[in-house]
Coordinates of C-alpha atoms in Angstrom, one line a residue:
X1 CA 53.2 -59.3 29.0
X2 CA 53.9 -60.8 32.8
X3 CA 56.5 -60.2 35.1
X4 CA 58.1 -63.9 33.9
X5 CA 57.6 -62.6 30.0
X6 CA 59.8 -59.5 31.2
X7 CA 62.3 -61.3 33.5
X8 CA 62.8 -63.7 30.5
X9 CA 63.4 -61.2 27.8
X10 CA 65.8 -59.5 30.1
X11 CA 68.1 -62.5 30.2
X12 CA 67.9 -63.4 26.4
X13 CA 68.7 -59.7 26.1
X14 CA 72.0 -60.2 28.4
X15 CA 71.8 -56.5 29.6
X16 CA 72.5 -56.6 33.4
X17 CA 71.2 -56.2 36.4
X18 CA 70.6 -52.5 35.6
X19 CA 68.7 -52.9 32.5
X20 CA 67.0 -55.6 34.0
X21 CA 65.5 -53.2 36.7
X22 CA 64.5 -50.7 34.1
X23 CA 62.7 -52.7 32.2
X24 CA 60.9 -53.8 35.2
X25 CA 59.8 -50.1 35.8
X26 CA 58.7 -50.0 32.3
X27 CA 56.6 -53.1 32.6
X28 CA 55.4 -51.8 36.1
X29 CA 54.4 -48.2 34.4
X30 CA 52.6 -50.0 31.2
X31 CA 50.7 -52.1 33.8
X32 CA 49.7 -49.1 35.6
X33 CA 48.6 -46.3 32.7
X34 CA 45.2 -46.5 34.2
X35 CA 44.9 -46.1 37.7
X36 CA 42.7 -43.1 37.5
X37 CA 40.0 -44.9 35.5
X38 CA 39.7 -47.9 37.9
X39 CA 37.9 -45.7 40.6
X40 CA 35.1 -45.2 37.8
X41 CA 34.8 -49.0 36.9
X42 CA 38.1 -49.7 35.1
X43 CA 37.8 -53.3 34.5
X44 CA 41.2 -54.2 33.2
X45 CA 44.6 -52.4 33.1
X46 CA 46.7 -54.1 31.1
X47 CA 47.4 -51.8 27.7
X48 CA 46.6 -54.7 25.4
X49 CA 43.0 -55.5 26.5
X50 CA 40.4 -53.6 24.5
X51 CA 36.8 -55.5 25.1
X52 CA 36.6 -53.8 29.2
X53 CA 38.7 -50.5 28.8
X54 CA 36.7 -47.7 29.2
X55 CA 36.0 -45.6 26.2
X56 CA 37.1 -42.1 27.8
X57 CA 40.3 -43.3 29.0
X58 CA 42.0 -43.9 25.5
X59 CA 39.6 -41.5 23.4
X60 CA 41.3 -38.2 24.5
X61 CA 45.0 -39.2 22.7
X62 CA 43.1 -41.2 19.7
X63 CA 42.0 -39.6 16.7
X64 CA 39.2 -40.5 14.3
X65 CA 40.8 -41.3 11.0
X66 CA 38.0 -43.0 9.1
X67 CA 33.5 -43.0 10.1
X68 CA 31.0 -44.6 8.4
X69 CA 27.7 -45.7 9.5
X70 CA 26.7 -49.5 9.6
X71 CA 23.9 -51.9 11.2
X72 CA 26.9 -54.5 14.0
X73 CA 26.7 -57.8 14.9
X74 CA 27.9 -60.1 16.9
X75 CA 28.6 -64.0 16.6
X76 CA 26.3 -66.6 18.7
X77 CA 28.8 -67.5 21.5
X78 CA 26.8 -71.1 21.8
X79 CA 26.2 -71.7 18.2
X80 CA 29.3 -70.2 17.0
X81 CA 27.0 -70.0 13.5
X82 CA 24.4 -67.4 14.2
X83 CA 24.8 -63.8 14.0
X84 CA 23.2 -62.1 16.9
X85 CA 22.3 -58.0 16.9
X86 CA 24.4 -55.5 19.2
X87 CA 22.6 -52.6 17.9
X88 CA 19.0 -51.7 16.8
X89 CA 19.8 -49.2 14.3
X90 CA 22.8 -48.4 12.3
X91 CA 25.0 -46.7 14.6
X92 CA 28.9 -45.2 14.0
X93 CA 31.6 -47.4 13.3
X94 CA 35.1 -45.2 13.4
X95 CA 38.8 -46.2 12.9
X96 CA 40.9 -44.6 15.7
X97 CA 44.7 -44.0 15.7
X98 CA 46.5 -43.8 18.7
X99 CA 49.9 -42.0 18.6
X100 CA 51.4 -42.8 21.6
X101 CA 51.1 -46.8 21.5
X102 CA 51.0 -46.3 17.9
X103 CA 48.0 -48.8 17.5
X104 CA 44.9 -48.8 14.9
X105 CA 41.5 -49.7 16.6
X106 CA 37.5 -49.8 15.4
X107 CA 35.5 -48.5 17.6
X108 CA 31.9 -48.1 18.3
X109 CA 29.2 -46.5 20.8
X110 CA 25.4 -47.2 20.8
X111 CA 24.7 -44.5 23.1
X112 CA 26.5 -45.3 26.4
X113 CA 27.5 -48.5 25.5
X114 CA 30.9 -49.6 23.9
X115 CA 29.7 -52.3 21.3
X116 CA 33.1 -52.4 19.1
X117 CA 36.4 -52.2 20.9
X118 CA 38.5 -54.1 18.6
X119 CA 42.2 -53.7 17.8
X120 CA 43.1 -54.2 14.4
X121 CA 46.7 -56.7 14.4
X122 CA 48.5 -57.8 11.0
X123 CA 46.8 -61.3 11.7
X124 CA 43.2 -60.1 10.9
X125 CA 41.6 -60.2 7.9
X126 CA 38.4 -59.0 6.7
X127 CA 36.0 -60.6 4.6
X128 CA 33.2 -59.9 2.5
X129 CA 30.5 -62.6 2.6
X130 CA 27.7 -61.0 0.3
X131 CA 27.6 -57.7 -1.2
X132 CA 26.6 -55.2 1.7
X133 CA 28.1 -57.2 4.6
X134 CA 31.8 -57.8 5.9
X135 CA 33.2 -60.0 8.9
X136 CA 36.3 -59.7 10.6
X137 CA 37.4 -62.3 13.9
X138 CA 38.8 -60.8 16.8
X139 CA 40.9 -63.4 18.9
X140 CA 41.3 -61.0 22.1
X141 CA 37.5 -60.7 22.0
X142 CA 37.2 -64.0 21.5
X143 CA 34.4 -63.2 19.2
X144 CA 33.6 -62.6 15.3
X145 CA 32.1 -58.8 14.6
X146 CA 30.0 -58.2 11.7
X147 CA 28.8 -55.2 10.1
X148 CA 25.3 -54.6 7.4
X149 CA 26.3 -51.3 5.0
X150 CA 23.5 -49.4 3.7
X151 CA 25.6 -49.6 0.1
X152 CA 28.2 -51.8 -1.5
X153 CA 30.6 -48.6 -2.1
X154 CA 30.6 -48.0 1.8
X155 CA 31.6 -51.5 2.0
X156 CA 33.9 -51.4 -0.4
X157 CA 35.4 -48.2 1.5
X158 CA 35.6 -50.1 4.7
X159 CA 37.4 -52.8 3.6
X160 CA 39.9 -50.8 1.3
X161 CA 40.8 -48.5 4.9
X162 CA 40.5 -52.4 7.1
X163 CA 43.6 -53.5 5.0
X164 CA 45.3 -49.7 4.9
X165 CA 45.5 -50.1 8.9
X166 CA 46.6 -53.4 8.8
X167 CA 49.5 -52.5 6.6
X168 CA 50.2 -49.5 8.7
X169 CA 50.3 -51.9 11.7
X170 CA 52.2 -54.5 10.4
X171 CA 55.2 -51.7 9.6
X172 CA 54.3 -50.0 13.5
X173 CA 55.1 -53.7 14.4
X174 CA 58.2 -54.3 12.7
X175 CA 59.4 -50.7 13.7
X176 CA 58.4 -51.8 17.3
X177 CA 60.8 -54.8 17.2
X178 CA 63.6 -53.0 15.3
X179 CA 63.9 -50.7 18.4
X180 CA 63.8 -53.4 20.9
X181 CA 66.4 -55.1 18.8
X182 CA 68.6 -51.8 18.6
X183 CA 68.0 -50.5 22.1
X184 CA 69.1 -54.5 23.1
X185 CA 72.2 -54.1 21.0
X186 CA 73.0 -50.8 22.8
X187 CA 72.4 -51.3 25.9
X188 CA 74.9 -54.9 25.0
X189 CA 77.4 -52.3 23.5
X190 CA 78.0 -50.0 26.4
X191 CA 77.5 -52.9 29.0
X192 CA 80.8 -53.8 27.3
X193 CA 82.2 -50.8 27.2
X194 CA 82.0 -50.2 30.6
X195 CA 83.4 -53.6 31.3
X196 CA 86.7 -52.8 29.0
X197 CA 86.7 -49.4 30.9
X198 CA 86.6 -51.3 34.3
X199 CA 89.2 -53.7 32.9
X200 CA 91.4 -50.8 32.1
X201 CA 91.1 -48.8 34.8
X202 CA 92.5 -51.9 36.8
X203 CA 95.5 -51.9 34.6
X204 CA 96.7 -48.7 34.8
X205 CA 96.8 -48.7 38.3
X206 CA 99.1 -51.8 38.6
X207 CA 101.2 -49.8 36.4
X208 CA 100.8 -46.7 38.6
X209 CA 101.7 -49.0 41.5
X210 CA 105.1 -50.5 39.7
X211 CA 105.9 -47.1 39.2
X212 CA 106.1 -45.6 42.7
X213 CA 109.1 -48.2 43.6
X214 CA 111.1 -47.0 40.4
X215 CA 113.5 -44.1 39.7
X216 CA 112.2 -40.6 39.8
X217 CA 113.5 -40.3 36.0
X218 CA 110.3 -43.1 35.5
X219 CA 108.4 -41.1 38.1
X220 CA 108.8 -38.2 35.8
X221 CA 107.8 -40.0 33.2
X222 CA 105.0 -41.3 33.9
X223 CA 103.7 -38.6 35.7
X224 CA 101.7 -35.8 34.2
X225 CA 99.0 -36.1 32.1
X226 CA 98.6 -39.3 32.3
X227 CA 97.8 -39.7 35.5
X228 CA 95.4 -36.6 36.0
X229 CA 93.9 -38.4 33.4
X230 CA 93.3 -41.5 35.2
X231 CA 92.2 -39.3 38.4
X232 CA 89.4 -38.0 36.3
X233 CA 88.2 -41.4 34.9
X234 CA 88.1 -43.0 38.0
X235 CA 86.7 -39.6 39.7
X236 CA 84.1 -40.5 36.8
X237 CA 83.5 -43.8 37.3
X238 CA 83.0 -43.1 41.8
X239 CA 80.2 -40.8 40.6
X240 CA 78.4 -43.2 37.9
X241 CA 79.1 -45.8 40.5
X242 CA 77.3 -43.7 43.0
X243 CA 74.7 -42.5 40.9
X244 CA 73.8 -46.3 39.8
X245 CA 73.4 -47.3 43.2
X246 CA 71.0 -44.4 44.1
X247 CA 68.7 -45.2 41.1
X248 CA 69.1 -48.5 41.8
X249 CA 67.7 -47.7 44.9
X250 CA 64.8 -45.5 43.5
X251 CA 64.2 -48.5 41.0
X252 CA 63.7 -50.9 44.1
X253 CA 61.3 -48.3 46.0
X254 CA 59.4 -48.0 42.3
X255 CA 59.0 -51.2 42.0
X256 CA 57.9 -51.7 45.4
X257 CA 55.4 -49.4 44.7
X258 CA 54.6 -50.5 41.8
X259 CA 54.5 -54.2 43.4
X260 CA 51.8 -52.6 46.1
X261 CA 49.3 -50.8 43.5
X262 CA 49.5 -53.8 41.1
X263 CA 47.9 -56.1 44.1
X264 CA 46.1 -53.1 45.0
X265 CA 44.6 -53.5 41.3
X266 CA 44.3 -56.9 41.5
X267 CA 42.2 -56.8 44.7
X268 CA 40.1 -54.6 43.3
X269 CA 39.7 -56.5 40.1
X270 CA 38.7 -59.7 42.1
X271 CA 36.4 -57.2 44.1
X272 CA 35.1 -56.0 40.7
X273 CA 34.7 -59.6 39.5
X274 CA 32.8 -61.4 43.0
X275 CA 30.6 -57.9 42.6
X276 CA 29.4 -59.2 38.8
X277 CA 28.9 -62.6 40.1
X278 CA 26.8 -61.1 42.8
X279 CA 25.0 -59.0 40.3
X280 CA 25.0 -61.6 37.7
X281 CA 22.8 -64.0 40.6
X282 CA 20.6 -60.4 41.2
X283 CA 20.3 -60.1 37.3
X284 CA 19.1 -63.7 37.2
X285 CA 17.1 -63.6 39.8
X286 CA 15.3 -60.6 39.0
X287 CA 14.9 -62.1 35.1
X288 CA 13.1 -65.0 36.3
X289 CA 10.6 -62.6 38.8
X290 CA 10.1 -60.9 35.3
X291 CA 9.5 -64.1 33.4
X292 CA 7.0 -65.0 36.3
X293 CA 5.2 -61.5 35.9
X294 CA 5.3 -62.0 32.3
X295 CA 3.5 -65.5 32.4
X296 CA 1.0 -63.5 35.0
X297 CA 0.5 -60.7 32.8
X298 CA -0.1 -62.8 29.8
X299 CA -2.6 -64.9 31.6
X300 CA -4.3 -61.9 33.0
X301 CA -4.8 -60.6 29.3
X302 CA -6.0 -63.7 28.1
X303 CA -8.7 -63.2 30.9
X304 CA -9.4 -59.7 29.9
X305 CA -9.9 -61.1 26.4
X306 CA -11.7 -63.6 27.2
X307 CA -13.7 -61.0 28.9
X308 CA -14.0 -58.6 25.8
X309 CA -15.2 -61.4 24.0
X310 CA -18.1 -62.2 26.2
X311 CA -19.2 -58.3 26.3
X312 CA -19.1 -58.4 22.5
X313 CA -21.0 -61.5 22.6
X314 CA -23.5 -59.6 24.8
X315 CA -23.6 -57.0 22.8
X316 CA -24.0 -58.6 19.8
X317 CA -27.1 -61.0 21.2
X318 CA -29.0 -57.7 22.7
X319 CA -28.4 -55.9 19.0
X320 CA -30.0 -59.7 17.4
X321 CA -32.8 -59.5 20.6
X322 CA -33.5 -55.5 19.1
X323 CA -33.3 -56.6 15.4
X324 CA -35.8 -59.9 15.9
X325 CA -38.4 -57.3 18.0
X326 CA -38.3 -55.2 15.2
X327 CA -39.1 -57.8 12.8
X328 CA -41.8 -59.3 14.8
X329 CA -43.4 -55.9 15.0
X330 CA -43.2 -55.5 11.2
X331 CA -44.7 -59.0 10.6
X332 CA -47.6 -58.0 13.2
X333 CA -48.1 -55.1 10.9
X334 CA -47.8 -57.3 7.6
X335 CA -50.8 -59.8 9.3
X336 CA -53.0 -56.9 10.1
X337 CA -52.7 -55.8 6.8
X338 CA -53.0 -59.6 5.2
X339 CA -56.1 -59.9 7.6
X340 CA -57.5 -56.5 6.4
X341 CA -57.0 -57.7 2.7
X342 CA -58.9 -61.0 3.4
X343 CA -62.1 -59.4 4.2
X344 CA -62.1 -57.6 0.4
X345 CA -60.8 -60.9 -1.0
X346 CA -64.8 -61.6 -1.9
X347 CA -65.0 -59.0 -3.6
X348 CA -61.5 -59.1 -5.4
X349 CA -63.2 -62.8 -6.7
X350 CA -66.4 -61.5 -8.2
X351 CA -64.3 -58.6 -10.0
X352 CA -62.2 -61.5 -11.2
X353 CA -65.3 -63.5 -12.0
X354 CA -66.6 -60.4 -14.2
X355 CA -63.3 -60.2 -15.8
X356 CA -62.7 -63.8 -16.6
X357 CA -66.0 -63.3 -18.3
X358 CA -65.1 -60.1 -20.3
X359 CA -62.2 -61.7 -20.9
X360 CA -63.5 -64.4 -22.8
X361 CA -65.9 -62.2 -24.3
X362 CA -62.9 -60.1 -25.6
X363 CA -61.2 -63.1 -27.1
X364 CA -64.3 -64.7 -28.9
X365 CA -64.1 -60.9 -30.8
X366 CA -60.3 -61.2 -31.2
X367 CA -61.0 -64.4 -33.2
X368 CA -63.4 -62.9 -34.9
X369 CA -61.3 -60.0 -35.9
X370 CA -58.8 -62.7 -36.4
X371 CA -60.8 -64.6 -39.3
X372 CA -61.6 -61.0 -40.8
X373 CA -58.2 -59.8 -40.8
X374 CA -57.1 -63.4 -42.5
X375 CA -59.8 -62.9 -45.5
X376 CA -59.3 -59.5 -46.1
X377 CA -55.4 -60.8 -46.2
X378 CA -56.7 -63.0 -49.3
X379 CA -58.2 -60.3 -51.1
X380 CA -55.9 -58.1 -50.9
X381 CA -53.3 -61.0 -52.4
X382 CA -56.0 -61.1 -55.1
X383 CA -56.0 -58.1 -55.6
X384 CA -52.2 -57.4 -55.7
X385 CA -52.7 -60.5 -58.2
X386 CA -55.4 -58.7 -60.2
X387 CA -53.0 -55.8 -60.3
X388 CA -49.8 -57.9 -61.7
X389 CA -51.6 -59.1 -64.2
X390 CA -53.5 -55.7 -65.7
X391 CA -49.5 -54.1 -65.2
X392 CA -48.7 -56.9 -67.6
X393 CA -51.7 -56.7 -69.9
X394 CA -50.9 -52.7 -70.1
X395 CA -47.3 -53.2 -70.7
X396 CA -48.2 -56.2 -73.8
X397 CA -50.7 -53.1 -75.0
X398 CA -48.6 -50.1 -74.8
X399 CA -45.8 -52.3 -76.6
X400 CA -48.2 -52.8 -79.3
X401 CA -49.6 -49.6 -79.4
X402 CA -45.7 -48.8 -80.0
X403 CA -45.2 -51.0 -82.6
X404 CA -48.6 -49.9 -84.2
X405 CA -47.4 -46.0 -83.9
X406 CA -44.0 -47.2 -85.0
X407 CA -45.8 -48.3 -88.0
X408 CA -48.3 -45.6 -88.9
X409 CA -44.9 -43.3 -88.4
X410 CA -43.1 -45.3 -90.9
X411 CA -46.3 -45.4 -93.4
X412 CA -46.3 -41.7 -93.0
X413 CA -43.0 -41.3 -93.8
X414 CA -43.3 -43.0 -97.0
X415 CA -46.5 -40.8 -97.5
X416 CA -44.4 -37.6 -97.2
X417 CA -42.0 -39.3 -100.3
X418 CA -44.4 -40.0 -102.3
X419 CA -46.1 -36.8 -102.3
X420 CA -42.6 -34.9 -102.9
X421 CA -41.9 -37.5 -105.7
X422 CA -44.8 -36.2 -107.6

């Protein structure tokens, strides 16, 4: 909040002057909390910025309350559509509680580098776009954070604690306001009481001063009590009066302090920022030397390649030259050999000659053999003809021979009766 914000609030509030000035110191403190950090590289002080606040300075009263591994990104800044990678591997992704500004925030470290710093408000929301990976924007950031779980239930888990914090900070919030609200109602309160306290000290003492020009019976009546009683209240009233104006003074000097180390701060913050200009040109700069080194480099290997190649080539051609010497001396060795086998070829011909002949000779005997096979074929079919037919001139004769023994047996037969008859 700015010094206008506070000045504003202070006059809706009607609180005073006093009040006024506190708040101021309040505002002047909260701006402040960090001045020890800034000397290691504090980038912002303000208590609601979480993207450039160092890491250490807020870990040591936070307290993990919820860890789970996942793979982060980031949204494109140009394309506003892409999601671009802010860590290699999966890293830790924590919920952190902080008691004293009673705030929820998701944090996460790759190494020595802060790549979630995101406070969770009532406003966000978190969204699961597919079954192992959740989104969630972050309007301080000015930036959308994604996160790839390994599993759906760790997912699941994430979002189920995403929308515990957010409940717990809605009610922080609303708790936050209610004691605004009451501490502006009381401070309202006793501003008024003190004014009806003011406004009745002044009418007692017009009393008091009636009374000193009366009668001593009203002297002695209104003496007394009464009036030590008034002593003490406005003996009361010198001292709170007193002791205002001395805080009111310490207040002034605070602020004036305050005043001093916040321009201090914001000298040093536009130090900070012409410094990452500076190194933003260097970074640049040296980027594009490396570009140019890189196009070098690349060029350079091609050469070398190009290079390689050529050796292998080489090589290659001197194994062919080898192989093709090695053939030519075989082929030498084949012709000698042809050559050598040229001078018998004469002599291979008149072997061939005398075996063409033999040949020849051999088949005129095959045919021969050939016509003798073929008759000895016919009479052996006339033979096996001969045979049929004796086998069935044999069989006609035993059958008759049966039918003539049949016979005789029968005649005999009738013998045997004959002779037994006489």
């Amino acid at each position: 909040m700015s010094l206008s914000g506070v000045k504003e609030r202070c006059s809706r509030l009607e609180c005073g002057w006093a009040v006024s000035l506190l708040c101021l110191c309040f505002w002047g403190i909260a701006r402040c909390s960090l001045p020890c950090a800034f000397g290691l590289g504090c980038w912002d002080v303000s208590p609601s910025t979480d993207s450039h606040i160092p890491f250490s300075c807020s870990y040591s009263r936070e307290q993990p309350i919820f860890t789970t591994r996942a793979h982060v990104f980031q949204i494109d800044p140009s394309t506003k559509k892409n999601w671009v990678p802010a860590s290699k591997q999966a890293v830790t992704v924590s919920y952190f509680y902080d008691s004293t500004r009673n705030s929820y925030r998701i944090i996460s470290v790759d190494g020595a580098k802060v790549i979630i710093n995101s406070t969770i408000t009532p406003n966000m929301t978190f969204t699961k776009t597919s079954q192992k990976f959740g989104q969630w924007a972050d309007s301080r950031a000015n930036t959308v954070f994604g996160l790839g779980f390994p599993s759906e239930q760790q997912l699941t888990k994430f979002a189920e604690k995403f929308q515990e914090v957010k409940e717990a900070a809605k009610l922080a919030r609303d708790r936050s306001q209610e004691k605004i609200e009451t501490s502006s109602n009381h401070s309202q309160t006793s501003f008024a009481a003190k004014m009806k306290r003011e406004s009745g000290r002044e009418t007692p003492s017009s009393t008091r001063a009636s009374s000193v020009n009366g009668t001593d019976d009203e002297k002695a009546s209104h003496g007394g009590p009464a009036e030590a009683h008034l002593k003490s209240e406005n003996d009361k009233l010198k001292f709170a009066l007193a002791q205002s104006s001395s805080n009111v003074k310490k207040w002034e000097t605070e602020l004036q302090s305050l005043r001093e180390s916040n321009a201090r701060l914001s000298t040093a913050l536009q130090e900070s920022a012409a410094s990452i200009e500076h190194w933003k040109k260097q970074f640049s700069a040296c980027k594009e030397e490396n570009d140019q080194l890189r196009g070098k480099i690349e060029e350079l290997e091609e050469q070398c390649n190009e290079v390689n190649k050529e050796k292998e080539r080489n090589a290659q051609l001197s194994r062919r030259l080898q192989e093709l010497e090695t053939e030519l001396q075989d082929k030498e060795l084949e012709l000698e050999e042809l050559r050598k086998q040229g001078e018998i070829i004469p002599e291979l011909m008149s072997e061939c000659e005398s075996v063409s002949e033999q040949l020849q000779a051999a088949e005129k005997k095959n045919k021969d053999l050939e016509e003798k096979v073929r008759t000895l074929r016919t009479e052996v079919e006339e033979n096996k003809h001969r045979q049929t037919n004796l086998k069935t001139e044999l069989k006609n004769f035993l059958d008759v021979l049966d039918g003539k023994i049949d016979e005789l047996h029968d005649f005999r037969q009738g013998l045997s009766k004959l002779g037994v008859d006489n």
